[in-house]
Coordinates of C-alpha atoms and ligand atoms in Angstrom, one line a residue:
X29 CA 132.3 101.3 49.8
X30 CA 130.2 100.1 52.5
X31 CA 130.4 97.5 55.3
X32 CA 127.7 94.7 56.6
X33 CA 127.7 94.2 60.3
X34 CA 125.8 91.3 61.9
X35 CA 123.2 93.4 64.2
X36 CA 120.7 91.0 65.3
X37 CA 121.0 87.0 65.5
X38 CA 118.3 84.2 66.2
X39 CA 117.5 80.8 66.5
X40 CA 114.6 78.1 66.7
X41 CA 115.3 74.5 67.2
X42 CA 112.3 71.7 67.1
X43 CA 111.0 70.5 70.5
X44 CA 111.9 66.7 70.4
X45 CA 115.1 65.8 71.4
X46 CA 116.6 62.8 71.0
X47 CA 119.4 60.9 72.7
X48 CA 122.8 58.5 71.8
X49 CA 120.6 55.8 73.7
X50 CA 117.9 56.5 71.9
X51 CA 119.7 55.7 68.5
X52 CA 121.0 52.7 70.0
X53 CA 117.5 51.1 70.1
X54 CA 117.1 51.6 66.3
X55 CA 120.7 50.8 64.8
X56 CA 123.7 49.0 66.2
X57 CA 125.5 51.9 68.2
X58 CA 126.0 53.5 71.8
X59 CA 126.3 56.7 73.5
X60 CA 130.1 55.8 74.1
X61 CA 131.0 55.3 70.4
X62 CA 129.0 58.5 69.2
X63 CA 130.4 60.7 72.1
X64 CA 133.9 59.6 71.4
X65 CA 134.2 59.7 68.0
X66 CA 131.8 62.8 67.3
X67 CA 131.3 64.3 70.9
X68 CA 127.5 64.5 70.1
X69 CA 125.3 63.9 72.5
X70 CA 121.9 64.6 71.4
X71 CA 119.9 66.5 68.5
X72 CA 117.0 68.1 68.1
X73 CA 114.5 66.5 65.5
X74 CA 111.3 67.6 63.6
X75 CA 108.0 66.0 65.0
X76 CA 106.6 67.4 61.3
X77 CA 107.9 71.2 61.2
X78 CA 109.3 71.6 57.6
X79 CA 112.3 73.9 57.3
X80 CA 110.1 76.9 56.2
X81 CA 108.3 76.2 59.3
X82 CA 111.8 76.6 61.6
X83 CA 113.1 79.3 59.2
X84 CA 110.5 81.5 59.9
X85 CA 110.2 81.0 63.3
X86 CA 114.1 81.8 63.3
X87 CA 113.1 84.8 61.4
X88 CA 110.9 85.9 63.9
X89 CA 113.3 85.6 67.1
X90 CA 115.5 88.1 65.5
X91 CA 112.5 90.6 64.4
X92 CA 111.6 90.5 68.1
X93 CA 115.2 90.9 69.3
X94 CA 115.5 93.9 67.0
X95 CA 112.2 95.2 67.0
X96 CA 112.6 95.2 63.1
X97 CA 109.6 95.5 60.9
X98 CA 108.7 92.9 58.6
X99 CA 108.5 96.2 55.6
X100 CA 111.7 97.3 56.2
X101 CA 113.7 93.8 55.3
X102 CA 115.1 94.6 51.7
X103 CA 116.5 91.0 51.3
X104 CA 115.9 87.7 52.8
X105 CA 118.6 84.7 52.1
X106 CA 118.2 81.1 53.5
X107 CA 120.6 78.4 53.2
X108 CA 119.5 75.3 52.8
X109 CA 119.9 71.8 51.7
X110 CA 116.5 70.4 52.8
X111 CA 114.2 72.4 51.4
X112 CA 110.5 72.0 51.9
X113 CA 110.1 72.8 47.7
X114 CA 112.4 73.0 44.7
X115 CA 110.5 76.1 44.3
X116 CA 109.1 78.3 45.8
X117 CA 112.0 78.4 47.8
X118 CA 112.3 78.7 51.5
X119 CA 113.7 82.3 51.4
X120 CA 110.3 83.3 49.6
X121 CA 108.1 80.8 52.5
X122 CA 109.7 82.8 55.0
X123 CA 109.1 85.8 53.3
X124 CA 105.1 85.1 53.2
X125 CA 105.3 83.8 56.4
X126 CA 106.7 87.3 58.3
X127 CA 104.9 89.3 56.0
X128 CA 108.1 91.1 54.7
X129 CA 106.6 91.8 51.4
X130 CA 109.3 94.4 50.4
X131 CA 111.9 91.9 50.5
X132 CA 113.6 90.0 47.5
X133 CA 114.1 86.7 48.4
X134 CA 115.9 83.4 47.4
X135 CA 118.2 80.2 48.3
X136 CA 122.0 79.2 48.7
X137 CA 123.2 75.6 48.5
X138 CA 126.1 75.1 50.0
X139 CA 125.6 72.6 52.5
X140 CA 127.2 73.2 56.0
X141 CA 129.0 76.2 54.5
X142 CA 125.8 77.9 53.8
X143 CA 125.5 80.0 56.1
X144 CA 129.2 81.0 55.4
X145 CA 128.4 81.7 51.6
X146 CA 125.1 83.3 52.3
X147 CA 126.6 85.8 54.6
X148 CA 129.5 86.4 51.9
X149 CA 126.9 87.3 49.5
X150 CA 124.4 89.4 51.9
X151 CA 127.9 91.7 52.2
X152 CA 127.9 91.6 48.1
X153 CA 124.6 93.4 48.5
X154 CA 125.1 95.7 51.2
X155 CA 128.8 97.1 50.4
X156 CA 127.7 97.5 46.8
X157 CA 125.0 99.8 48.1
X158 CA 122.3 97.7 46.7
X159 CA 120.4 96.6 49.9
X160 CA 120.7 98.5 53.4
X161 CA 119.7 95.2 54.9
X162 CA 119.3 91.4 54.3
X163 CA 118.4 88.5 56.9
X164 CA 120.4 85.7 56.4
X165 CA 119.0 82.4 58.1
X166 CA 120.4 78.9 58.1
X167 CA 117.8 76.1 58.1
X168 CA 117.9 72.4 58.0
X169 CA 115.1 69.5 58.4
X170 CA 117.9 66.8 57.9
X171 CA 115.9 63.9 59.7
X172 CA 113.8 63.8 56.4
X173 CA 116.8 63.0 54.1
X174 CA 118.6 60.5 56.6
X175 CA 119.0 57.1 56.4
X176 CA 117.6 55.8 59.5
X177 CA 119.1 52.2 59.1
X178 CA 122.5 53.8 58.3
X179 CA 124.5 54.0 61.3
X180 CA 127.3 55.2 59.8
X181 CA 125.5 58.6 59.1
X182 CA 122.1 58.4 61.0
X183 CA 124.4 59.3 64.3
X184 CA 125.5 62.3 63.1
X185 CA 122.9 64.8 62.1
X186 CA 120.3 67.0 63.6
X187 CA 117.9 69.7 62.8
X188 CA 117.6 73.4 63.6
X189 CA 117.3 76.7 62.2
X190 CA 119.5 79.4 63.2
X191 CA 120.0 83.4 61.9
X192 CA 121.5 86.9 61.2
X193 CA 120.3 90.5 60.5
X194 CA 122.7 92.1 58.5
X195 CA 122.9 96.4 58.3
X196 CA 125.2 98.5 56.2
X197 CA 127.7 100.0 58.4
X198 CA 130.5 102.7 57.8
X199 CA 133.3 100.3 59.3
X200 CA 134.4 97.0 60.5
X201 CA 132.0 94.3 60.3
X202 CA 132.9 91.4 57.7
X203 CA 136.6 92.3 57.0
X204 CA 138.1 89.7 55.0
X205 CA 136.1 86.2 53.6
X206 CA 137.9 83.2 51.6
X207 CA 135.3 80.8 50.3
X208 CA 136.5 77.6 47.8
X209 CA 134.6 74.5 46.3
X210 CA 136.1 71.5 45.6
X211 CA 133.3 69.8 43.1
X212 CA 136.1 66.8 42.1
X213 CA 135.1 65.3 45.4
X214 CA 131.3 66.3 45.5
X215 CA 130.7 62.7 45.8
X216 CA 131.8 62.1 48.9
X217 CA 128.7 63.8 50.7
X218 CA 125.5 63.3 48.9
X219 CA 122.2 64.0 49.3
X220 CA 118.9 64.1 47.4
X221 CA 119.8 62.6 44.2
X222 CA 116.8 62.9 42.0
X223 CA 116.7 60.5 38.6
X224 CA 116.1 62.1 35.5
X225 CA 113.1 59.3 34.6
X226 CA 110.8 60.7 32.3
X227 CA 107.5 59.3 30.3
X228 CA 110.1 59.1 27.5
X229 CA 113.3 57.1 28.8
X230 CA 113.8 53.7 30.8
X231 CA 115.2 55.7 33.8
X232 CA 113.7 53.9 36.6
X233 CA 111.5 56.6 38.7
X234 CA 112.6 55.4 42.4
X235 CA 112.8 57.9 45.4
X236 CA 115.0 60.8 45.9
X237 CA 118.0 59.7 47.8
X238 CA 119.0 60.3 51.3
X239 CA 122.3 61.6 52.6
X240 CA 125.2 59.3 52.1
X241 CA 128.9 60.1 52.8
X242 CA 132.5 59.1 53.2
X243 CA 133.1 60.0 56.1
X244 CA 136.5 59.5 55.8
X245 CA 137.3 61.5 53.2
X246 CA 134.9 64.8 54.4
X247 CA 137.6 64.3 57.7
X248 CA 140.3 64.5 55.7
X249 CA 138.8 67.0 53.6
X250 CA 138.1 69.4 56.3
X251 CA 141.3 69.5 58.5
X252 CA 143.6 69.8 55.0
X253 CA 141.1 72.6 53.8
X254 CA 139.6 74.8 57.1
X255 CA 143.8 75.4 58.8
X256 CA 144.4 76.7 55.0
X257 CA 141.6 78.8 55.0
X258 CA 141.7 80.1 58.0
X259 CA 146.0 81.2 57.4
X260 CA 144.7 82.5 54.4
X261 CA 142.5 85.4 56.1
X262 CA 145.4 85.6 58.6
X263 CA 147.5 86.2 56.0
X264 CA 145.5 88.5 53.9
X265 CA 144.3 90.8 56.5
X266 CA 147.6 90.6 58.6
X267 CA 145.6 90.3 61.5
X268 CA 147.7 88.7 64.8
X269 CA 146.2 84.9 65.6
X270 CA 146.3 86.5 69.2
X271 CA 143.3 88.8 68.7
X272 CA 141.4 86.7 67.5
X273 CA 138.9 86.5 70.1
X274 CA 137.1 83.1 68.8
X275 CA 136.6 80.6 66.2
X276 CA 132.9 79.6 65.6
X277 CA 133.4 76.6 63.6
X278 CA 130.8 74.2 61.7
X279 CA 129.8 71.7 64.2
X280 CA 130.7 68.6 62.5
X281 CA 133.2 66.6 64.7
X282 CA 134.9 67.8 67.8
X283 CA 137.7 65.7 66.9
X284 CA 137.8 67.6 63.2
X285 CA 138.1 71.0 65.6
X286 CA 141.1 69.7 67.8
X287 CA 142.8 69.0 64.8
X288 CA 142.5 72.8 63.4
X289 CA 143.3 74.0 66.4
X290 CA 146.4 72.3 66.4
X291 CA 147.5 72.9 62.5
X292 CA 146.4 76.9 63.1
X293 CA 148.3 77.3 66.7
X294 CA 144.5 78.9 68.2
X295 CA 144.1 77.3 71.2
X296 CA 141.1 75.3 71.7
X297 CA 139.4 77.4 74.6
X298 CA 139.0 80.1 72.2
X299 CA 136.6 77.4 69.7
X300 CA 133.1 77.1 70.6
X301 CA 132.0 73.8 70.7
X302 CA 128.1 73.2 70.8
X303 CA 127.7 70.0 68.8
X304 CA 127.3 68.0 72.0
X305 CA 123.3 69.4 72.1
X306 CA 122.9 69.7 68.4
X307 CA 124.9 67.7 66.2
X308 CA 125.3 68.6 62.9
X309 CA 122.6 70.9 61.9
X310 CA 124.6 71.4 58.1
X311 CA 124.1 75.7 57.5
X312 CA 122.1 76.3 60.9
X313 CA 124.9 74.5 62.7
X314 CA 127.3 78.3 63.1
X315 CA 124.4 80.7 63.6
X316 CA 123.2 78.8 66.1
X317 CA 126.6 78.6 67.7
X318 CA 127.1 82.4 67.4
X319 CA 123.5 83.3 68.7
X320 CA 123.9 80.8 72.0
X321 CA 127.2 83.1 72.3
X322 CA 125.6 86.1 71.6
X323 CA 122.5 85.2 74.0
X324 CA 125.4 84.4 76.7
X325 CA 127.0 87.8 76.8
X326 CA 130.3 86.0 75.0
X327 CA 131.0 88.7 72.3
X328 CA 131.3 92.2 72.5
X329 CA 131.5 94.8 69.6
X330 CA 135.0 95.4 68.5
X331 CA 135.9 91.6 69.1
X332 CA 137.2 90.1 66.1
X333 CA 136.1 86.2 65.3
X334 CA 136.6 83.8 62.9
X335 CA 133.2 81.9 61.5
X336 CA 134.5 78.7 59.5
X337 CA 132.7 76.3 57.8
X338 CA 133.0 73.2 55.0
X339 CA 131.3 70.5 53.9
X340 CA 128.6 68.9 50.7
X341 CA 129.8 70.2 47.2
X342 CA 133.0 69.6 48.6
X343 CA 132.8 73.6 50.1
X344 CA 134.2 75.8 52.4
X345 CA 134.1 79.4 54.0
X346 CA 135.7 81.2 56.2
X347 CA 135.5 85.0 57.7
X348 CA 136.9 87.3 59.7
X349 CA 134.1 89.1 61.5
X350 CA 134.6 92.6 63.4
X351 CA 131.8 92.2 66.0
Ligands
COA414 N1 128.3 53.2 65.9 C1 129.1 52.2 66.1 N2 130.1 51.9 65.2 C2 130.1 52.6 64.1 C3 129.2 53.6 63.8 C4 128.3 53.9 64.8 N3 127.4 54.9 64.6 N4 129.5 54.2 62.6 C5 130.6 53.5 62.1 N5 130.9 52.5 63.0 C6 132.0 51.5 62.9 C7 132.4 51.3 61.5 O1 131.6 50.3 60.9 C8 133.9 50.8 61.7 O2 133.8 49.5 62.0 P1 135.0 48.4 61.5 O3 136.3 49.0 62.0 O4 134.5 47.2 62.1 O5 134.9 48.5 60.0 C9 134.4 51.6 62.9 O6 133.2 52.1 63.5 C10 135.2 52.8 62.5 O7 134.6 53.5 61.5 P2 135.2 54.8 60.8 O8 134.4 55.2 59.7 O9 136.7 54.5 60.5 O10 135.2 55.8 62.0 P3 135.8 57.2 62.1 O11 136.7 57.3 63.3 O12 136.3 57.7 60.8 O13 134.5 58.1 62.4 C11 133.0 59.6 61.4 C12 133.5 58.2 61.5 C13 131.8 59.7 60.4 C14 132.5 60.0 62.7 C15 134.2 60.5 60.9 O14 134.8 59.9 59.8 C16 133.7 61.9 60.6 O15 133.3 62.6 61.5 N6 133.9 62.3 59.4 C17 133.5 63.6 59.0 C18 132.1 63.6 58.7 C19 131.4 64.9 58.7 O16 131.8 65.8 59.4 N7 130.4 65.0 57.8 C20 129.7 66.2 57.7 C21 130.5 67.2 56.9 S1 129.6 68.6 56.9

């Protein structure tokens, strides 16, 4: 059997940033309770780009890093959970938009595990033999499904677009995955909720919802479920915690990392924390982490990391790459 190695990564990010203080002019918050409780600082947020638009700009970064050509891509797979269309999907937008008219092309839902499960099943394809290649991206336009009067969530999110090339390889690359839903507490993190009214029911035909959540409960969710999934990989692969070079987690809540850190005895200089300039950009929020390492010289091939996310569904994903 084959092996998938990430080969190329990418990223594109909307021009407009916007502050803490900026937030705090439109609902009843401040810079000091959004640093300390989240450590965000700032996101980035769409002044109209859809997540097609970031996707494929993503897309390109890492044909131009690679020098790829559009023809060769054999598979394209975007995670997403704001979606410019129900269909045609953003994996087949991008597609159009690069011009990789070879490649198949489709969307994963799993919230901020996305990009997690959409790697997991761009391996499928490439150990199988199937595909040689696939580009996974991450893409989110989440500032069109917030609730901008909602302080309790508005704070939190950002957009962005990040991505991976993926090539067959003879060894290492992704060595061991351990991905788990937990749809009992789906409700906790919704978004998007569209009515089933029809011309021949009484469902009222109101707007499709935005993203509401229990914030709470995804906390608790995520540092019971991530230090278990991450010991599980340790304990499947046998792989010492000490090698582990880093952990590029979802960038939800720094406080949510200092906890797994703790529960999984990896000490917290070895996490990479990026939420501070982001916030919580759902499936772009890893690749973006791992391409601002990769553009900073951080990992080298032959270093072994840990990519772990969670969240909406309830999800989670975790695995061990071999850079
Ligand atoms: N600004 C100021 N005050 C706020 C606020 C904001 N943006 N949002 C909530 N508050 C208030 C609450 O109303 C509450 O006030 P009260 O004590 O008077 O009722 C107080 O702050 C504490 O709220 P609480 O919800 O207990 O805060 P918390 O410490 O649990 O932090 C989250 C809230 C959302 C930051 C935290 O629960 C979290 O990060 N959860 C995980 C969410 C997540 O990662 N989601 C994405 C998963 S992919």
């Amino acid at each position: 059997m084959y092996s998938s190695k990430i080969v190329y990564t990418g990223s594109y990010v909307p021009e407009r940033v916007v502050t803490n203080d900026e937030l705090s002019q439109i609902v009843d918050t401040s810079d000091e309770w959004i640093s300390t409780r989240t450590g965000i600082k700032k996101r980035h947020v769409s002044t109209g780009e859809n997540a097609s638009d970031l996707a494929s700009k993503t897309a390109e970064d890492i044909l131009k890093k690679g020098n790829i050509d559009p023809l060769s891509i054999e598979l394209i797979i975007v995670a997403t959970v704001s979606a410019d269309y129900s269909t045609p999907s953003t994996a087949c937008l991008v597609q159009a938009k690069i011009g990789a008219k070879n490649a198949a092309a489709f969307d994963v839902t799993a919230a901020c595990s996305g990009f997690v499960y959409a790697v997991s099943v761009a391996d499928k394809f490439i150990k199988t033999g199937t595909y040689k290649n696939v580009l996974v991206i991450g893409t989110e336009v989440l500032s069109k499904i917030t609730d901008w009067t909602d302080r309790t969530t508005c704070v939190l999110f950002g957009d962005g677009s990040a991505g991976a090339f993926l090539e067959r390889c003879e060894t290492g690359g992704i060595i061991a995955e351990d991905i788990g839903s937990d749809g009992e507490r789906g409700m906790s993190l919704t978004a998007s909720n569209i009515l089933a009214s029809n011309a021949f029911n009484d469902v009222e035909k109101v707007p499709s919802s935005c993203i509401a959540m229990d914030g709470r409960a995804v906390f608790q969710f995520a540092t019971r479920q991530i230090p278990k999934s991450i010991e599980n990989i340790i304990e499947k692969t046998g792989i010492d915690r000490n090698e582990i070079k880093y952990v590029v987690p979802h960038q939800a809540n720094s406080r949510i990392i200092e906890i797994i850190s703790k529960k999984t005895d990896i000490p917290m200089d070895k996490f990479y924390i990026n939420m501070e300039n982001y916030g919580n950009t759902s499936s772009a929020s890893i690749p973006i982490a791992l391409n601002e390492m990769v553009e900073k010289g951080m990992v080298k091939r032959g270093d072994k990391i840990i990519i772990t996310g969670f969240g909406g569904g309830l999800t989670w994903g975790t695995l061990l790459v071999e850079w």
